[in-house]
Tab-separated table of C-alpha atoms in Angstrom:
chain	number	residue	atom	x	y	z
U	1	MET	CA	5.564	17.834	-13.467
U	2	LYS	CA	5.320	14.594	-12.347
U	3	THR	CA	3.077	12.451	-10.086
U	4	MET	CA	4.256	10.510	-7.231
U	5	LEU	CA	2.640	7.577	-9.123
U	6	ASN	CA	4.452	8.108	-11.965
U	7	GLN	CA	8.159	8.531	-10.464
U	8	LEU	CA	7.540	5.930	-8.329
U	9	LEU	CA	6.622	3.994	-12.090
U	10	ALA	CA	9.542	5.899	-13.467
U	11	ASP	CA	12.452	4.668	-10.833
U	12	ASN	CA	11.154	1.126	-10.830
U	13	ARG	CA	10.672	-0.256	-14.037
U	14	GLY	CA	11.277	-3.780	-14.911
U	15	ARG	CA	11.940	-3.733	-10.768
U	16	GLY	CA	9.245	-5.680	-10.054
U	17	ILE	CA	6.594	-8.966	-10.646
U	18	PHE	CA	3.522	-10.082	-10.472
U	19	ARG	CA	2.572	-13.999	-10.304
U	20	VAL	CA	0.880	-16.874	-8.609
U	21	GLU	CA	2.510	-19.895	-7.620
U	22	ASN	CA	0.243	-23.260	-7.228
U	23	ALA	CA	-3.061	-21.983	-7.778
U	24	ALA	CA	-4.678	-25.072	-8.577
U	25	GLU	CA	-3.207	-26.383	-5.250
U	26	ASP	CA	-5.063	-26.028	-1.440
U	27	VAL	CA	-2.259	-23.465	-0.599
U	28	ALA	CA	-1.310	-20.929	-3.338
U	29	THR	CA	1.333	-18.399	-3.390
U	30	ILE	CA	0.752	-15.022	-4.395
U	31	TYR	CA	3.469	-12.351	-5.648
U	32	LEU	CA	3.134	-8.473	-5.146
U	33	TYR	CA	6.614	-7.306	-5.659
U	34	ASP	CA	5.282	-3.932	-7.814
U	35	VAL	CA	3.546	-0.711	-7.791
U	36	ILE	CA	0.409	-0.561	-7.182
U	37	VAL	CA	-1.364	0.968	-10.320
U	38	ASP	CA	-4.896	1.590	-11.752
U	39	ASP	CA	-4.368	0.569	-15.370
U	40	ASP	CA	-1.306	-2.152	-15.673
U	41	LEU	CA	-0.399	-0.830	-19.353
U	42	PHE	CA	2.728	1.040	-18.684
U	43	GLY	CA	3.603	-1.192	-15.592
U	44	GLY	CA	2.733	-2.028	-12.116
U	45	VAL	CA	0.238	-4.161	-11.133
U	46	SER	CA	-3.765	-2.862	-11.137
U	47	ALA	CA	-6.453	-3.559	-9.257
U	48	LEU	CA	-7.997	-5.725	-12.004
U	49	SER	CA	-5.200	-8.008	-12.579
U	50	PHE	CA	-4.918	-9.153	-8.807
U	51	VAL	CA	-8.651	-9.287	-8.073
U	52	THR	CA	-8.903	-11.150	-11.580
U	53	GLN	CA	-6.024	-14.129	-10.374
U	54	LEU	CA	-7.136	-14.106	-6.453
U	55	SER	CA	-11.111	-14.423	-7.596
U	56	ALA	CA	-9.573	-17.571	-9.630
U	57	LEU	CA	-8.549	-19.029	-6.938
U	58	ASN	CA	-9.905	-22.080	-4.651
U	59	ALA	CA	-7.031	-22.499	-2.319
U	60	LYS	CA	-7.571	-23.109	1.117
U	61	THR	CA	-4.928	-20.685	2.198
U	62	VAL	CA	-3.252	-17.961	0.185
U	63	HIS	CA	-0.105	-16.846	1.237
U	64	LEU	CA	0.524	-13.174	-0.319
U	65	ARG	CA	4.007	-11.900	-0.326
U	66	ILE	CA	4.115	-8.206	-1.016
U	67	ASN	CA	6.979	-5.852	-1.434
U	68	SER	CA	5.870	-3.373	-3.421
U	69	PRO	CA	7.141	0.567	-3.050
U	70	GLY	CA	2.854	1.671	-2.648
U	71	GLY	CA	0.989	3.240	-5.794
U	72	ASP	CA	-2.792	3.927	-6.269
U	73	VAL	CA	-5.493	4.647	-3.315
U	74	PHE	CA	-8.383	3.564	-4.673
U	75	ALA	CA	-6.727	0.044	-6.785
U	76	GLY	CA	-5.182	-0.928	-3.523
U	77	GLN	CA	-8.897	-0.533	-1.852
U	78	ALA	CA	-10.190	-2.505	-4.333
U	79	MET	CA	-7.614	-4.854	-3.998
U	80	ALA	CA	-8.248	-4.886	-0.289
U	81	GLN	CA	-11.907	-5.356	-0.750
U	82	CYS	CA	-11.453	-8.416	-2.758
U	83	ILE	CA	-8.833	-9.888	-0.264
U	84	ARG	CA	-11.312	-9.254	3.132
U	85	GLU	CA	-14.041	-10.970	0.579
U	86	HIS	CA	-12.212	-13.966	-0.363
U	87	PRO	CA	-13.074	-17.357	1.714
U	88	ALA	CA	-9.260	-18.129	1.980
U	89	ASN	CA	-7.288	-18.168	5.125
U	90	ILE	CA	-5.104	-14.656	3.261
U	91	ILE	CA	-1.589	-14.455	5.083
U	92	ALA	CA	0.376	-11.195	3.825
U	93	HIS	CA	4.350	-11.177	4.193
U	94	ILE	CA	6.113	-7.900	4.076
U	95	ASP	CA	9.089	-9.288	2.540
U	96	GLY	CA	10.674	-6.178	1.818
U	97	VAL	CA	8.727	-3.059	1.588
U	98	ALA	CA	4.669	-2.312	2.183
U	99	ALA	CA	4.311	1.389	1.477
U	100	SER	CA	1.480	4.183	0.946
U	101	ALA	CA	-1.380	1.902	-0.563
U	102	ALA	CA	0.381	-1.348	-0.175
U	103	SER	CA	0.311	-0.935	3.687
U	104	TRP	CA	-3.682	-0.754	2.926
U	105	VAL	CA	-3.514	-3.929	0.837
U	106	ALA	CA	-1.464	-5.973	3.670
U	107	ILE	CA	-3.252	-4.787	6.810
U	108	ALA	CA	-6.532	-6.141	4.687
U	109	ALA	CA	-5.321	-9.863	4.745
U	110	ASP	CA	-6.403	-12.331	7.991
U	111	ASP	CA	-2.677	-12.411	9.408
U	112	VAL	CA	0.216	-9.944	8.859
U	113	VAL	CA	4.070	-11.521	9.222
U	114	ILE	CA	6.508	-9.365	8.323
U	115	ALA	CA	10.269	-9.821	7.410
U	116	PRO	CA	12.733	-8.958	10.212
U	117	GLY	CA	14.157	-6.184	7.961
U	118	ALA	CA	11.522	-5.076	6.510
U	119	MET	CA	9.430	-1.965	7.096
U	120	MET	CA	5.528	-0.582	6.480
U	121	MET	CA	4.975	3.492	5.869
U	122	ILE	CA	1.899	5.082	5.895
U	123	HIS	CA	1.301	8.680	5.282
U	124	ARG	CA	-1.646	11.574	4.214
U	125	ALA	CA	-3.300	11.305	0.293
U	126	ASN	CA	-1.956	13.978	-2.502
U	127	THR	CA	-2.174	14.513	-6.322
U	128	ILE	CA	-1.769	17.451	-8.762
U	129	THR	CA	-4.491	19.909	-9.346
U	130	CYS	CA	-4.642	23.658	-11.798
U	131	GLY	CA	-7.732	25.840	-11.248
U	132	ASN	CA	-9.395	28.797	-9.376
U	133	ALA	CA	-9.386	29.310	-6.019
U	134	ASP	CA	-12.441	26.858	-5.398
U	135	ASP	CA	-11.443	24.249	-7.484
U	136	LEU	CA	-8.617	23.515	-5.311
U	137	MET	CA	-10.534	23.719	-2.191
U	138	GLU	CA	-12.667	21.110	-3.617
U	139	THR	CA	-9.570	18.735	-4.347
U	140	ALA	CA	-8.277	19.588	-1.117
U	141	ALA	CA	-11.837	18.741	0.243
U	142	LEU	CA	-11.614	15.543	-1.616
U	143	LEU	CA	-8.379	14.980	-0.293
U	144	GLU	CA	-8.895	15.367	2.875
U	145	LYS	CA	-12.318	12.941	2.563
U	146	VAL	CA	-9.376	9.656	1.201
U	147	ASP	CA	-7.188	11.168	4.674
U	148	SER	CA	-10.009	10.173	6.746
U	149	ILE	CA	-11.219	6.995	5.122
U	150	LEU	CA	-7.629	5.478	5.039
U	151	VAL	CA	-8.042	6.534	8.991
U	152	ALA	CA	-10.484	4.637	9.486
U	153	ALA	CA	-8.655	1.644	8.117
U	154	TYR	CA	-6.026	2.194	10.362
U	155	VAL	CA	-7.392	2.292	12.939
U	156	GLU	CA	-10.194	-0.653	12.635
U	157	ALA	CA	-6.768	-2.703	11.573
U	158	THR	CA	-4.484	-1.783	14.568
U	159	GLY	CA	-6.213	-0.082	17.780
U	160	GLN	CA	-4.347	3.085	17.984
U	161	GLY	CA	-5.834	6.525	17.644
U	162	ALA	CA	-7.524	8.479	15.211
U	163	GLN	CA	-5.464	11.175	16.176
U	164	GLN	CA	-1.981	8.726	16.907
U	165	ILE	CA	-2.527	7.444	13.163
U	166	LYS	CA	-3.075	10.990	12.187
U	167	ASP	CA	-0.110	12.289	13.167
U	168	TRP	CA	1.773	9.125	11.476
U	169	MET	CA	0.228	10.061	8.880
U	170	ASP	CA	1.101	13.749	8.485
U	171	GLU	CA	4.740	12.690	9.029
U	172	GLU	CA	5.404	9.787	5.867
U	173	THR	CA	5.799	7.338	9.238
U	174	TRP	CA	8.232	4.234	8.397
U	175	PHE	CA	7.623	1.652	10.874
U	176	SER	CA	10.273	-1.203	11.277
U	177	ALA	CA	9.504	-4.433	11.918
U	178	MET	CA	9.304	-3.784	15.777
U	179	GLU	CA	7.163	-0.926	15.352
U	180	ALA	CA	4.945	-2.555	12.814
U	181	VAL	CA	3.926	-5.488	15.298
U	182	GLN	CA	4.285	-3.093	18.462
U	183	TYR	CA	1.379	-0.466	16.535
U	184	GLY	CA	-1.192	-3.046	15.515
U	185	PHE	CA	-0.300	-2.444	11.756
U	186	ALA	CA	1.853	-6.541	11.679
U	187	ASP	CA	0.543	-9.017	14.016
U	188	SER	CA	3.469	-11.035	14.323
U	189	ILE	CA	7.732	-10.739	12.819
U	190	ALA	CA	8.744	-13.790	10.690
U	191	GLU	CA	11.324	-16.073	11.948
U	192	SER	CA	13.810	-15.516	8.878
U	193	VAL	CA	14.297	-13.070	5.903
U	194	PRO	CA	12.347	-14.767	3.323
U	195	LYS	CA	14.474	-15.506	-0.166
U	196	THR	CA	13.827	-12.679	-2.577
U	197	VAL	CA	11.916	-12.936	-6.344
U	198	ASN	CA	12.561	-9.541	-7.213
U	199	VAL	CA	15.311	-9.818	-9.159
U	200	SER	CA	16.567	-6.063	-10.215
U	201	GLY	CA	16.979	-5.410	-6.455
U	202	LYS	CA	15.933	-2.691	-4.078
U	203	TRP	CA	13.580	-0.351	-5.060
U	204	ASN	CA	14.383	3.335	-5.743
U	205	LEU	CA	12.239	4.960	-3.086
U	206	SER	CA	13.064	8.523	-3.787
U	207	ALA	CA	9.987	9.427	-4.666
U	208	TRP	CA	8.915	9.009	-1.133
U	209	GLY	CA	10.302	12.425	1.652
U	210	ASN	CA	11.012	10.478	4.329
U	211	ALA	CA	12.114	6.876	2.269
U	212	PRO	CA	14.806	5.493	4.496
U	213	LYS	CA	17.602	3.259	3.494
U	214	LEU	CA	16.990	-0.228	3.418
U	215	ASP	CA	20.174	-2.022	3.228
U	216	THR	CA	20.253	-2.500	6.991
U	217	GLU	CA	19.583	-4.136	9.590
U	218	ASP	CA	15.632	-3.627	11.056
U	219	PRO	CA	16.368	-0.366	12.854
U	220	ALA	CA	15.639	0.737	16.213
U	221	PRO	CA	12.501	1.605	17.034
U	222	LYS	CA	12.566	5.257	17.987
U	223	ASP	CA	10.910	7.088	20.581
U	224	THR	CA	8.499	8.490	17.833
U	225	ILE	CA	7.485	7.485	15.091
U	226	THR	CA	7.336	9.532	11.536
U	227	GLU	CA	5.734	9.307	8.284
U	228	PRO	CA	2.940	9.648	5.698
U	229	SER	CA	3.056	12.111	3.137
U	230	HIS	CA	1.327	10.291	0.502
U	231	THR	CA	-0.671	7.486	0.133
U	232	PRO	CA	-1.772	5.660	-3.305
U	233	GLU	CA	-0.788	8.376	-5.154
U	234	LEU	CA	-3.874	9.948	-6.437
U	235	GLU	CA	-4.477	11.129	-10.082
U	236	PRO	CA	-6.033	14.780	-11.924
U	237	THR	CA	-8.795	16.165	-9.776
U	238	GLU	CA	-11.327	15.776	-12.429
U	239	HIS	CA	-10.733	11.877	-12.440
U	240	LEU	CA	-10.271	11.049	-8.591
U	241	ARG	CA	-12.967	13.067	-8.239
U	242	ARG	CA	-15.656	11.030	-10.880
U	243	ARG	CA	-13.293	7.744	-9.095
U	244	LEU	CA	-14.082	8.820	-5.676
U	245	ARG	CA	-17.558	9.166	-6.117
U	246	LEU	CA	-17.989	5.790	-7.669
U	247	ALA	CA	-16.145	4.906	-4.434
U	248	GLU	CA	-18.848	6.278	-2.173
U	249	LEU	CA	-21.758	4.647	-4.377
U	250	GLN	CA	-20.370	0.962	-4.235
U	251	ALA	CA	-20.241	1.944	-0.265
U	252	ALA	CA	-23.746	3.154	-0.337
């Protein structure tokens, strides 16, 4: 049985890129155009690769261009923390989609600009597990803790109430550019659609339950936004448990 992250990687293998331009200049650009992963041995962009590249930049302004279907929640957290701590003015540009973990990375920037036809998505954490009833209840408690961390981050970034964020996450909600700005996930809409560097075209988003077709113009806002179901995909229970304990120690 594939995990959500494995499905994203399999469906989009070879479509993404990760690169840095003008690294020695005062204004640099990072292209985060791939799945976010814990280990990029089999593809995607790992937190280690991203943090290494960003930390090496001495630019005063960094344009972080994002077109990512999401991925691993803890890798996304590590990327987001590096963005928060970096001394540069970091501007996130959502060129295509910032789904799941990629939305968390985006909102860590100093300014978030979304393209007219782009979208953002938030959802609840998910994983696969096995064992007895106690094991399953323990995993559920861990996932609830991850959800609470995500809710707090979205509340702080958007100014929305915790219950509203929870409702959106429960539904796996996809926000249009207009909605992203309206609800505080982005600061402004770009004046023009950026040139894509994703040479293979659009992402295969079939791993997500409510993923819209992205071959149309910016959709009209819905009366009620719907979204979440998975944040960055979490790994099997034991690995999740170890990583969550590590995150708690780091936050202490």
